[in-house]
PDB file of C-alpha atoms in Angstrom:
ATOM      1  CA  UNK Y   1       6.429  -6.770  26.926  1.00  0.00           C
ATOM      2  CA  UNK Y   2       7.327  -7.192  23.265  1.00  0.00           C
ATOM      3  CA  UNK Y   3       9.575  -9.715  21.546  1.00  0.00           C
ATOM      4  CA  UNK Y   4      11.177  -9.669  18.111  1.00  0.00           C
ATOM      5  CA  UNK Y   5      11.188 -12.859  16.061  1.00  0.00           C
ATOM      6  CA  UNK Y   6      12.607 -13.924  12.722  1.00  0.00           C
ATOM      7  CA  UNK Y   7      10.058 -15.069  10.160  1.00  0.00           C
ATOM      8  CA  UNK Y   8      10.580 -17.699   7.446  1.00  0.00           C
ATOM      9  CA  UNK Y   9      12.279 -16.469   4.294  1.00  0.00           C
ATOM     10  CA  UNK Y  10       9.763 -15.389   1.638  1.00  0.00           C
ATOM     11  CA  UNK Y  11       9.629 -17.532  -1.478  1.00  0.00           C
ATOM     12  CA  UNK Y  12       9.841 -16.540  -5.163  1.00  0.00           C
ATOM     13  CA  UNK Y  13      11.922 -13.440  -4.493  1.00  0.00           C
ATOM     14  CA  UNK Y  14      13.029 -12.503  -8.006  1.00  0.00           C
ATOM     15  CA  UNK Y  15      12.378  -9.734 -10.476  1.00  0.00           C
ATOM     16  CA  UNK Y  16       9.233 -10.545 -12.460  1.00  0.00           C
ATOM     17  CA  UNK Y  17       7.926 -12.937  -9.782  1.00  0.00           C
ATOM     18  CA  UNK Y  18       5.268 -12.757  -7.089  1.00  0.00           C
ATOM     19  CA  UNK Y  19       6.833 -13.300  -3.669  1.00  0.00           C
ATOM     20  CA  UNK Y  20       4.970 -14.884  -0.776  1.00  0.00           C
ATOM     21  CA  UNK Y  21       5.711 -14.639   2.932  1.00  0.00           C
ATOM     22  CA  UNK Y  22       4.048 -17.397   4.957  1.00  0.00           C
ATOM     23  CA  UNK Y  23       3.598 -16.127   8.515  1.00  0.00           C
ATOM     24  CA  UNK Y  24       3.492 -18.640  11.386  1.00  0.00           C
ATOM     25  CA  UNK Y  25       0.198 -18.990  13.250  1.00  0.00           C
ATOM     26  CA  UNK Y  26       0.240 -18.646  17.049  1.00  0.00           C
ATOM     27  CA  UNK Y  27       1.799 -15.278  17.969  1.00  0.00           C
ATOM     28  CA  UNK Y  28       0.046 -11.929  18.248  1.00  0.00           C
ATOM     29  CA  UNK Y  29       1.738  -9.599  15.775  1.00  0.00           C
ATOM     30  CA  UNK Y  30       2.159  -5.865  16.371  1.00  0.00           C
ATOM     31  CA  UNK Y  31       3.830  -5.401  13.017  1.00  0.00           C
ATOM     32  CA  UNK Y  32       5.631  -7.361  10.307  1.00  0.00           C
ATOM     33  CA  UNK Y  33       8.741  -5.891   8.708  1.00  0.00           C
ATOM     34  CA  UNK Y  34       9.963  -6.663   5.216  1.00  0.00           C
ATOM     35  CA  UNK Y  35      13.708  -5.996   4.878  1.00  0.00           C
ATOM     36  CA  UNK Y  36      14.575  -5.232   1.260  1.00  0.00           C
ATOM     37  CA  UNK Y  37      18.025  -5.861  -0.242  1.00  0.00           C
ATOM     38  CA  UNK Y  38      19.651  -5.384  -3.617  1.00  0.00           C
ATOM     39  CA  UNK Y  39      18.327  -2.721  -5.961  1.00  0.00           C
ATOM     40  CA  UNK Y  40      14.844  -3.089  -4.549  1.00  0.00           C
ATOM     41  CA  UNK Y  41      12.524  -0.429  -3.092  1.00  0.00           C
ATOM     42  CA  UNK Y  42       8.866  -0.426  -1.943  1.00  0.00           C
ATOM     43  CA  UNK Y  43       7.835   1.188  -5.242  1.00  0.00           C
ATOM     44  CA  UNK Y  44       9.043  -1.966  -7.012  1.00  0.00           C
ATOM     45  CA  UNK Y  45       6.367  -4.046  -5.241  1.00  0.00           C
ATOM     46  CA  UNK Y  46       2.917  -3.913  -6.844  1.00  0.00           C
ATOM     47  CA  UNK Y  47      -0.397  -5.477  -5.822  1.00  0.00           C
ATOM     48  CA  UNK Y  48       0.850  -5.902  -2.253  1.00  0.00           C
ATOM     49  CA  UNK Y  49      -1.703  -8.126  -0.538  1.00  0.00           C
ATOM     50  CA  UNK Y  50      -2.204  -9.323   3.032  1.00  0.00           C
ATOM     51  CA  UNK Y  51      -4.331 -12.463   3.319  1.00  0.00           C
ATOM     52  CA  UNK Y  52      -5.936 -14.438   6.119  1.00  0.00           C
ATOM     53  CA  UNK Y  53      -7.118 -17.956   5.260  1.00  0.00           C
ATOM     54  CA  UNK Y  54      -6.519 -17.170   1.592  1.00  0.00           C
ATOM     55  CA  UNK Y  55      -8.799 -14.105   1.560  1.00  0.00           C
ATOM     56  CA  UNK Y  56      -7.442 -10.625   0.880  1.00  0.00           C
ATOM     57  CA  UNK Y  57      -7.791  -8.350   3.923  1.00  0.00           C
ATOM     58  CA  UNK Y  58      -5.529  -5.532   2.748  1.00  0.00           C
ATOM     59  CA  UNK Y  59      -4.490  -4.562  -0.744  1.00  0.00           C
ATOM     60  CA  UNK Y  60      -2.108  -1.776  -1.702  1.00  0.00           C
ATOM     61  CA  UNK Y  61      -1.359  -0.639  -5.231  1.00  0.00           C
ATOM     62  CA  UNK Y  62       2.346  -0.641  -4.365  1.00  0.00           C
ATOM     63  CA  UNK Y  63       4.601  -1.053  -1.379  1.00  0.00           C
ATOM     64  CA  UNK Y  64       5.245   2.675  -1.631  1.00  0.00           C
ATOM     65  CA  UNK Y  65       1.584   3.344  -0.791  1.00  0.00           C
ATOM     66  CA  UNK Y  66       1.944   1.297   2.399  1.00  0.00           C
ATOM     67  CA  UNK Y  67       5.061   3.284   3.298  1.00  0.00           C
ATOM     68  CA  UNK Y  68       3.272   6.576   2.539  1.00  0.00           C
ATOM     69  CA  UNK Y  69       0.398   5.620   4.837  1.00  0.00           C
ATOM     70  CA  UNK Y  70       2.908   4.809   7.582  1.00  0.00           C
ATOM     71  CA  UNK Y  71       4.416   8.271   7.052  1.00  0.00           C
ATOM     72  CA  UNK Y  72       1.024   9.988   7.307  1.00  0.00           C
ATOM     73  CA  UNK Y  73       0.396   8.289  10.659  1.00  0.00           C
ATOM     74  CA  UNK Y  74       3.865   9.253  11.918  1.00  0.00           C
ATOM     75  CA  UNK Y  75       5.203   5.692  11.968  1.00  0.00           C
ATOM     76  CA  UNK Y  76       8.678   4.657  10.855  1.00  0.00           C
ATOM     77  CA  UNK Y  77       9.244   4.565   7.089  1.00  0.00           C
ATOM     78  CA  UNK Y  78      11.589   3.009   4.567  1.00  0.00           C
ATOM     79  CA  UNK Y  79      14.901   4.676   3.766  1.00  0.00           C
ATOM     80  CA  UNK Y  80      18.076   3.614   1.970  1.00  0.00           C
ATOM     81  CA  UNK Y  81      19.795   2.857   5.275  1.00  0.00           C
ATOM     82  CA  UNK Y  82      17.225   0.890   7.269  1.00  0.00           C
ATOM     83  CA  UNK Y  83      15.485  -0.665   4.200  1.00  0.00           C
ATOM     84  CA  UNK Y  84      12.452  -1.605   6.326  1.00  0.00           C
ATOM     85  CA  UNK Y  85       8.891  -1.711   4.982  1.00  0.00           C
ATOM     86  CA  UNK Y  86       6.501  -2.281   7.892  1.00  0.00           C
ATOM     87  CA  UNK Y  87       2.926  -3.537   7.903  1.00  0.00           C
ATOM     88  CA  UNK Y  88       1.351  -2.432  11.189  1.00  0.00           C
ATOM     89  CA  UNK Y  89      -1.487  -4.143  13.050  1.00  0.00           C
ATOM     90  CA  UNK Y  90      -1.010  -2.525  16.468  1.00  0.00           C
ATOM     91  CA  UNK Y  91      -2.184   1.116  16.116  1.00  0.00           C
ATOM     92  CA  UNK Y  92       0.349   3.401  17.922  1.00  0.00           C
ATOM     93  CA  UNK Y  93      -1.631   6.515  16.965  1.00  0.00           C
ATOM     94  CA  UNK Y  94      -4.590   5.483  19.154  1.00  0.00           C
ATOM     95  CA  UNK Y  95      -4.913   7.371  22.443  1.00  0.00           C
ATOM     96  CA  UNK Y  96      -5.552   4.347  24.672  1.00  0.00           C
ATOM     97  CA  UNK Y  97      -3.235   1.319  24.749  1.00  0.00           C
ATOM     98  CA  UNK Y  98      -6.276  -0.981  24.831  1.00  0.00           C
ATOM     99  CA  UNK Y  99      -7.497   0.496  21.543  1.00  0.00           C
ATOM    100  CA  UNK Y 100      -4.028   0.307  20.009  1.00  0.00           C
ATOM    101  CA  UNK Y 101      -3.862  -3.388  20.907  1.00  0.00           C
ATOM    102  CA  UNK Y 102      -7.347  -4.189  19.648  1.00  0.00           C
ATOM    103  CA  UNK Y 103      -6.239  -4.705  16.047  1.00  0.00           C
ATOM    104  CA  UNK Y 104      -2.954  -6.437  16.775  1.00  0.00           C
ATOM    105  CA  UNK Y 105      -2.977  -9.598  14.678  1.00  0.00           C
ATOM    106  CA  UNK Y 106      -3.971 -12.375  17.082  1.00  0.00           C
ATOM    107  CA  UNK Y 107      -3.486 -15.903  15.699  1.00  0.00           C
ATOM    108  CA  UNK Y 108      -3.662 -18.089  18.825  1.00  0.00           C
ATOM    109  CA  UNK Y 109      -6.349 -20.633  17.930  1.00  0.00           C
ATOM    110  CA  UNK Y 110      -5.928 -22.423  21.275  1.00  0.00           C
ATOM    111  CA  UNK Y 111      -7.692 -19.526  23.024  1.00  0.00           C
ATOM    112  CA  UNK Y 112     -10.826 -19.870  20.919  1.00  0.00           C
ATOM    113  CA  UNK Y 113     -14.044 -20.874  22.683  1.00  0.00           C
ATOM    114  CA  UNK Y 114     -16.625 -22.945  20.819  1.00  0.00           C
ATOM    115  CA  UNK Y 115     -20.388 -23.386  20.898  1.00  0.00           C
ATOM    116  CA  UNK Y 116     -22.086 -26.764  21.091  1.00  0.00           C
ATOM    117  CA  UNK Y 117     -21.782 -27.118  17.329  1.00  0.00           C
ATOM    118  CA  UNK Y 118     -18.013 -26.641  17.494  1.00  0.00           C
ATOM    119  CA  UNK Y 119     -18.055 -23.166  15.958  1.00  0.00           C
ATOM    120  CA  UNK Y 120     -15.716 -20.496  17.422  1.00  0.00           C
ATOM    121  CA  UNK Y 121     -17.608 -17.793  19.332  1.00  0.00           C
ATOM    122  CA  UNK Y 122     -14.801 -15.371  20.203  1.00  0.00           C
ATOM    123  CA  UNK Y 123     -12.801 -15.203  16.996  1.00  0.00           C
ATOM    124  CA  UNK Y 124     -11.696 -16.843  13.781  1.00  0.00           C
ATOM    125  CA  UNK Y 125      -9.775 -20.084  13.409  1.00  0.00           C
ATOM    126  CA  UNK Y 126      -6.688 -18.883  11.547  1.00  0.00           C
ATOM    127  CA  UNK Y 127      -5.217 -21.453   9.183  1.00  0.00           C
ATOM    128  CA  UNK Y 128      -2.899 -19.306   7.052  1.00  0.00           C
ATOM    129  CA  UNK Y 129      -1.521 -15.757   7.028  1.00  0.00           C
ATOM    130  CA  UNK Y 130       0.428 -14.484   4.031  1.00  0.00           C
ATOM    131  CA  UNK Y 131       1.853 -11.317   2.506  1.00  0.00           C
ATOM    132  CA  UNK Y 132       2.292 -11.363  -1.281  1.00  0.00           C
ATOM    133  CA  UNK Y 133       3.526  -8.907  -3.880  1.00  0.00           C
ATOM    134  CA  UNK Y 134       4.716  -8.636  -7.477  1.00  0.00           C
ATOM    135  CA  UNK Y 135       8.336  -7.558  -7.982  1.00  0.00           C
ATOM    136  CA  UNK Y 136       9.272  -5.494 -11.028  1.00  0.00           C
ATOM    137  CA  UNK Y 137      12.170  -3.190 -11.891  1.00  0.00           C
ATOM    138  CA  UNK Y 138      14.447  -4.704  -9.228  1.00  0.00           C
ATOM    139  CA  UNK Y 139      18.002  -5.981  -9.653  1.00  0.00           C
ATOM    140  CA  UNK Y 140      19.113  -8.960  -7.546  1.00  0.00           C
ATOM    141  CA  UNK Y 141      16.358  -8.389  -4.983  1.00  0.00           C
ATOM    142  CA  UNK Y 142      16.520 -10.034  -1.569  1.00  0.00           C
ATOM    143  CA  UNK Y 143      13.840 -10.123   1.098  1.00  0.00           C
ATOM    144  CA  UNK Y 144      13.980 -11.007   4.779  1.00  0.00           C
ATOM    145  CA  UNK Y 145      11.161 -10.720   7.308  1.00  0.00           C
ATOM    146  CA  UNK Y 146      10.861 -10.262  11.050  1.00  0.00           C
ATOM    147  CA  UNK Y 147       8.128  -9.225  13.445  1.00  0.00           C
ATOM    148  CA  UNK Y 148       7.417  -7.552  16.740  1.00  0.00           C
ATOM    149  CA  UNK Y 149       5.080  -9.742  18.768  1.00  0.00           C
ATOM    150  CA  UNK Y 150       3.299  -9.440  22.112  1.00  0.00           C
ATOM    151  CA  UNK Y 151       4.118 -11.828  24.939  1.00  0.00           C
ATOM    152  CA  UNK Y 152       0.394 -12.102  25.706  1.00  0.00           C
ATOM    153  CA  UNK Y 153      -1.372 -13.796  22.802  1.00  0.00           C
ATOM    154  CA  UNK Y 154      -5.004 -13.721  21.697  1.00  0.00           C
ATOM    155  CA  UNK Y 155      -7.301 -15.149  19.005  1.00  0.00           C
ATOM    156  CA  UNK Y 156      -8.286 -13.098  15.966  1.00  0.00           C
ATOM    157  CA  UNK Y 157     -11.539 -11.157  16.417  1.00  0.00           C
ATOM    158  CA  UNK Y 158     -11.000  -7.701  14.878  1.00  0.00           C
ATOM    159  CA  UNK Y 159      -9.136  -6.754  11.715  1.00  0.00           C
ATOM    160  CA  UNK Y 160      -8.128  -3.603   9.915  1.00  0.00           C
ATOM    161  CA  UNK Y 161      -8.976  -3.826   6.225  1.00  0.00           C
ATOM    162  CA  UNK Y 162      -7.517  -1.753   3.402  1.00  0.00           C
ATOM    163  CA  UNK Y 163      -9.255  -1.689   0.033  1.00  0.00           C
ATOM    164  CA  UNK Y 164      -7.628  -0.310  -3.133  1.00  0.00           C
ATOM    165  CA  UNK Y 165     -10.034   1.332  -5.589  1.00  0.00           C
ATOM    166  CA  UNK Y 166      -8.660   2.972  -8.773  1.00  0.00           C
ATOM    167  CA  UNK Y 167     -10.824   5.782 -10.104  1.00  0.00           C
ATOM    168  CA  UNK Y 168     -10.693   7.612 -13.450  1.00  0.00           C
ATOM    169  CA  UNK Y 169     -11.865  10.961 -12.129  1.00  0.00           C
ATOM    170  CA  UNK Y 170     -13.245  13.817 -14.246  1.00  0.00           C
ATOM    171  CA  UNK Y 171     -12.326  17.470 -13.948  1.00  0.00           C
ATOM    172  CA  UNK Y 172     -14.518  19.150 -11.348  1.00  0.00           C
ATOM    173  CA  UNK Y 173     -16.399  17.031  -8.807  1.00  0.00           C
ATOM    174  CA  UNK Y 174     -16.313  13.281  -9.335  1.00  0.00           C
ATOM    175  CA  UNK Y 175     -18.440  10.557  -7.798  1.00  0.00           C
ATOM    176  CA  UNK Y 176     -16.993   7.196  -6.750  1.00  0.00           C
ATOM    177  CA  UNK Y 177     -20.130   5.180  -5.916  1.00  0.00           C
ATOM    178  CA  UNK Y 178     -20.987   2.216  -3.753  1.00  0.00           C
ATOM    179  CA  UNK Y 179     -17.973   1.914  -1.486  1.00  0.00           C
ATOM    180  CA  UNK Y 180     -17.982  -1.748  -0.338  1.00  0.00           C
ATOM    181  CA  UNK Y 181     -19.066  -2.190   3.259  1.00  0.00           C
ATOM    182  CA  UNK Y 182     -20.089  -4.924   5.667  1.00  0.00           C
ATOM    183  CA  UNK Y 183     -22.668  -4.745   8.481  1.00  0.00           C
ATOM    184  CA  UNK Y 184     -20.135  -4.159  11.273  1.00  0.00           C
ATOM    185  CA  UNK Y 185     -17.436  -2.208   9.422  1.00  0.00           C
ATOM    186  CA  UNK Y 186     -16.311   1.329  10.313  1.00  0.00           C
ATOM    187  CA  UNK Y 187     -14.593   3.624   7.825  1.00  0.00           C
ATOM    188  CA  UNK Y 188     -11.590   5.181   9.587  1.00  0.00           C
ATOM    189  CA  UNK Y 189      -9.616   6.787   6.766  1.00  0.00           C
ATOM    190  CA  UNK Y 190      -9.255   7.177   3.028  1.00  0.00           C
ATOM    191  CA  UNK Y 191      -6.114   8.118   1.140  1.00  0.00           C
ATOM    192  CA  UNK Y 192      -6.699   9.698  -2.279  1.00  0.00           C
ATOM    193  CA  UNK Y 193      -3.593  10.080  -4.420  1.00  0.00           C
ATOM    194  CA  UNK Y 194      -3.429  12.080  -7.654  1.00  0.00           C
ATOM    195  CA  UNK Y 195      -0.140  12.504  -9.528  1.00  0.00           C
ATOM    196  CA  UNK Y 196      -0.930  16.170 -10.206  1.00  0.00           C
ATOM    197  CA  UNK Y 197      -1.696  16.750  -6.497  1.00  0.00           C
ATOM    198  CA  UNK Y 198      -4.703  18.819  -7.562  1.00  0.00           C
ATOM    199  CA  UNK Y 199      -7.527  17.518  -5.359  1.00  0.00           C
ATOM    200  CA  UNK Y 200      -9.045  20.684  -3.896  1.00  0.00           C
ATOM    201  CA  UNK Y 201     -11.993  19.250  -1.947  1.00  0.00           C
ATOM    202  CA  UNK Y 202     -13.522  15.926  -0.940  1.00  0.00           C
ATOM    203  CA  UNK Y 203     -17.054  15.188   0.175  1.00  0.00           C
ATOM    204  CA  UNK Y 204     -18.403  11.892   1.534  1.00  0.00           C
ATOM    205  CA  UNK Y 205     -22.125  11.355   1.073  1.00  0.00           C
ATOM    206  CA  UNK Y 206     -24.232   8.588   2.556  1.00  0.00           C
ATOM    207  CA  UNK Y 207     -27.801   7.375   2.267  1.00  0.00           C
ATOM    208  CA  UNK Y 208     -29.195   6.522   5.712  1.00  0.00           C
ATOM    209  CA  UNK Y 209     -32.704   5.045   5.653  1.00  0.00           C
ATOM    210  CA  UNK Y 210     -33.586   7.086   2.592  1.00  0.00           C
ATOM    211  CA  UNK Y 211     -32.090  10.322   3.897  1.00  0.00           C
ATOM    212  CA  UNK Y 212     -29.072  11.790   2.105  1.00  0.00           C
ATOM    213  CA  UNK Y 213     -26.361  12.927   4.510  1.00  0.00           C
ATOM    214  CA  UNK Y 214     -22.889  14.447   4.193  1.00  0.00           C
ATOM    215  CA  UNK Y 215     -20.695  13.197   7.067  1.00  0.00           C
ATOM    216  CA  UNK Y 216     -17.508  14.708   5.632  1.00  0.00           C
ATOM    217  CA  UNK Y 217     -16.619  17.795   3.580  1.00  0.00           C
ATOM    218  CA  UNK Y 218     -13.212  19.474   3.601  1.00  0.00           C
ATOM    219  CA  UNK Y 219     -11.093  21.599   1.286  1.00  0.00           C
ATOM    220  CA  UNK Y 220      -7.458  20.609   0.867  1.00  0.00           C
ATOM    221  CA  UNK Y 221      -6.250  23.697   2.779  1.00  0.00           C
ATOM    222  CA  UNK Y 222      -8.500  23.094   5.780  1.00  0.00           C
ATOM    223  CA  UNK Y 223      -7.796  19.369   5.728  1.00  0.00           C
ATOM    224  CA  UNK Y 224      -4.009  19.880   5.729  1.00  0.00           C
ATOM    225  CA  UNK Y 225      -4.300  22.275   8.660  1.00  0.00           C
ATOM    226  CA  UNK Y 226      -6.388  19.817  10.661  1.00  0.00           C
ATOM    227  CA  UNK Y 227      -4.069  16.901   9.895  1.00  0.00           C
ATOM    228  CA  UNK Y 228      -1.025  18.807  11.152  1.00  0.00           C
ATOM    229  CA  UNK Y 229      -2.873  19.899  14.300  1.00  0.00           C
ATOM    230  CA  UNK Y 230      -3.802  16.246  14.954  1.00  0.00           C
ATOM    231  CA  UNK Y 231      -0.196  15.075  14.635  1.00  0.00           C
ATOM    232  CA  UNK Y 232      -0.407  13.594  11.154  1.00  0.00           C
ATOM    233  CA  UNK Y 233       2.267  14.139   8.512  1.00  0.00           C
ATOM    234  CA  UNK Y 234       1.506  15.544   5.069  1.00  0.00           C
ATOM    235  CA  UNK Y 235       2.690  13.472   2.095  1.00  0.00           C
ATOM    236  CA  UNK Y 236       2.795  14.937  -1.405  1.00  0.00           C
ATOM    237  CA  UNK Y 237       0.042  13.896  -3.886  1.00  0.00           C
ATOM    238  CA  UNK Y 238      -2.282  12.665  -1.089  1.00  0.00           C
ATOM    239  CA  UNK Y 239      -5.579  13.974   0.228  1.00  0.00           C
ATOM    240  CA  UNK Y 240      -5.804  12.137   3.574  1.00  0.00           C
ATOM    241  CA  UNK Y 241      -9.314  11.806   4.998  1.00  0.00           C
ATOM    242  CA  UNK Y 242      -8.785  11.088   8.692  1.00  0.00           C
ATOM    243  CA  UNK Y 243     -11.949  10.002  10.506  1.00  0.00           C
ATOM    244  CA  UNK Y 244     -10.175   9.077  13.778  1.00  0.00           C
ATOM    245  CA  UNK Y 245      -8.298  12.363  14.339  1.00  0.00           C
ATOM    246  CA  UNK Y 246      -8.037  12.116  18.134  1.00  0.00           C
ATOM    247  CA  UNK Y 247      -7.297   8.390  18.244  1.00  0.00           C
ATOM    248  CA  UNK Y 248     -10.575   7.351  19.861  1.00  0.00           C
ATOM    249  CA  UNK Y 249     -11.982   3.925  18.998  1.00  0.00           C
ATOM    250  CA  UNK Y 250     -15.518   5.325  18.916  1.00  0.00           C
ATOM    251  CA  UNK Y 251     -14.649   7.682  16.062  1.00  0.00           C
ATOM    252  CA  UNK Y 252     -15.062   6.715  12.437  1.00  0.00           C
ATOM    253  CA  UNK Y 253     -18.080   6.286  10.189  1.00  0.00           C
ATOM    254  CA  UNK Y 254     -20.208   3.172  10.929  1.00  0.00           C
ATOM    255  CA  UNK Y 255     -21.275   1.621   7.647  1.00  0.00           C
ATOM    256  CA  UNK Y 256     -23.801  -1.011   8.656  1.00  0.00           C
ATOM    257  CA  UNK Y 257     -26.800   1.336   8.511  1.00  0.00           C
ATOM    258  CA  UNK Y 258     -25.898   2.899   5.163  1.00  0.00           C
ATOM    259  CA  UNK Y 259     -27.675   2.053   1.921  1.00  0.00           C
ATOM    260  CA  UNK Y 260     -25.085   3.934  -0.130  1.00  0.00           C
ATOM    261  CA  UNK Y 261     -21.675   5.493   0.438  1.00  0.00           C
ATOM    262  CA  UNK Y 262     -19.832   7.735  -2.046  1.00  0.00           C
ATOM    263  CA  UNK Y 263     -16.533   9.603  -2.136  1.00  0.00           C
ATOM    264  CA  UNK Y 264     -16.718  12.799  -4.215  1.00  0.00           C
ATOM    265  CA  UNK Y 265     -13.346  14.423  -4.948  1.00  0.00           C
ATOM    266  CA  UNK Y 266     -13.001  17.719  -6.770  1.00  0.00           C
ATOM    267  CA  UNK Y 267      -9.894  18.140  -8.902  1.00  0.00           C
ATOM    268  CA  UNK Y 268      -8.567  20.548 -11.481  1.00  0.00           C
ATOM    269  CA  UNK Y 269      -8.066  18.163 -14.413  1.00  0.00           C
ATOM    270  CA  UNK Y 270      -9.373  14.737 -15.391  1.00  0.00           C
ATOM    271  CA  UNK Y 271      -6.955  12.005 -14.315  1.00  0.00           C
ATOM    272  CA  UNK Y 272      -6.688   8.818 -12.302  1.00  0.00           C
ATOM    273  CA  UNK Y 273      -7.053   8.857  -8.519  1.00  0.00           C
ATOM    274  CA  UNK Y 274      -5.826   5.940  -6.426  1.00  0.00           C
ATOM    275  CA  UNK Y 275      -8.171   5.485  -3.458  1.00  0.00           C
ATOM    276  CA  UNK Y 276      -7.143   3.341  -0.496  1.00  0.00           C
ATOM    277  CA  UNK Y 277      -9.935   3.056   2.077  1.00  0.00           C
ATOM    278  CA  UNK Y 278      -9.224   1.850   5.609  1.00  0.00           C
ATOM    279  CA  UNK Y 279     -11.842   0.046   7.710  1.00  0.00           C
ATOM    280  CA  UNK Y 280     -12.189  -1.510  11.141  1.00  0.00           C
ATOM    281  CA  UNK Y 281     -14.128  -4.758  10.958  1.00  0.00           C
ATOM    282  CA  UNK Y 282     -14.777  -8.072  12.648  1.00  0.00           C
ATOM    283  CA  UNK Y 283     -13.672 -11.409  11.238  1.00  0.00           C
ATOM    284  CA  UNK Y 284     -17.207 -12.210  10.031  1.00  0.00           C
ATOM    285  CA  UNK Y 285     -16.927 -13.201   6.381  1.00  0.00           C
ATOM    286  CA  UNK Y 286     -13.252 -14.175   6.455  1.00  0.00           C
TER     287      UNK Y 286
END
């Protein structure tokens, strides 16, 4: 069963300010909704950041990017009537409910078990959870927040990370090197956005124990066809690399054994590409 709860009002909600939503610890969150009011849209939020214990876990160039990613996964999106911008933790696109629940944001510290030294062994002690963003171009903005939560709570063990990486790409094939990775992380998706919408192919190359491999290579036409067949939505300007197309937890690209990981987009003209990479990971390092 799911419940819906009101969250505390965000602070510093004003044009030219950085708002902060302080999320109560204890529940297990499926998603957190930001309800925008006034002349205020997701595109007017920049450097949107989700933090656990003060450390950034997800970063989006703008709130519009978050909404675009929701659209690509077939989740609900912002419109002028509902005015809802949602940050999902539960993964409704996964095939099994157990997998969908795995990354729900558990914050129940009372369920943590500890070793003889007092260190948690089944999760992270969560002190703070926040969502922050810079507001610009808005007129009389207002912001409310609410959440869908599970009745059965859990501690935090797994997280979904999103990393924003701007890239000044050349014409032809580019090479974005050294994608950050941790020993237990799994790359599940990457969203490459170019204003000209002229990315024609993307390759991912990896160095595994000295051997160069190519785990992904798709043209834009083939990729769009596969995305539609797998139930994803196409969003203009994006090349969506989907490494969990059938919603199986075992899919994705494990990164722990890689010495190097590169994304190589091919585009018609030199211009900036906004790359948002999505990872599954444990709480180690948070």
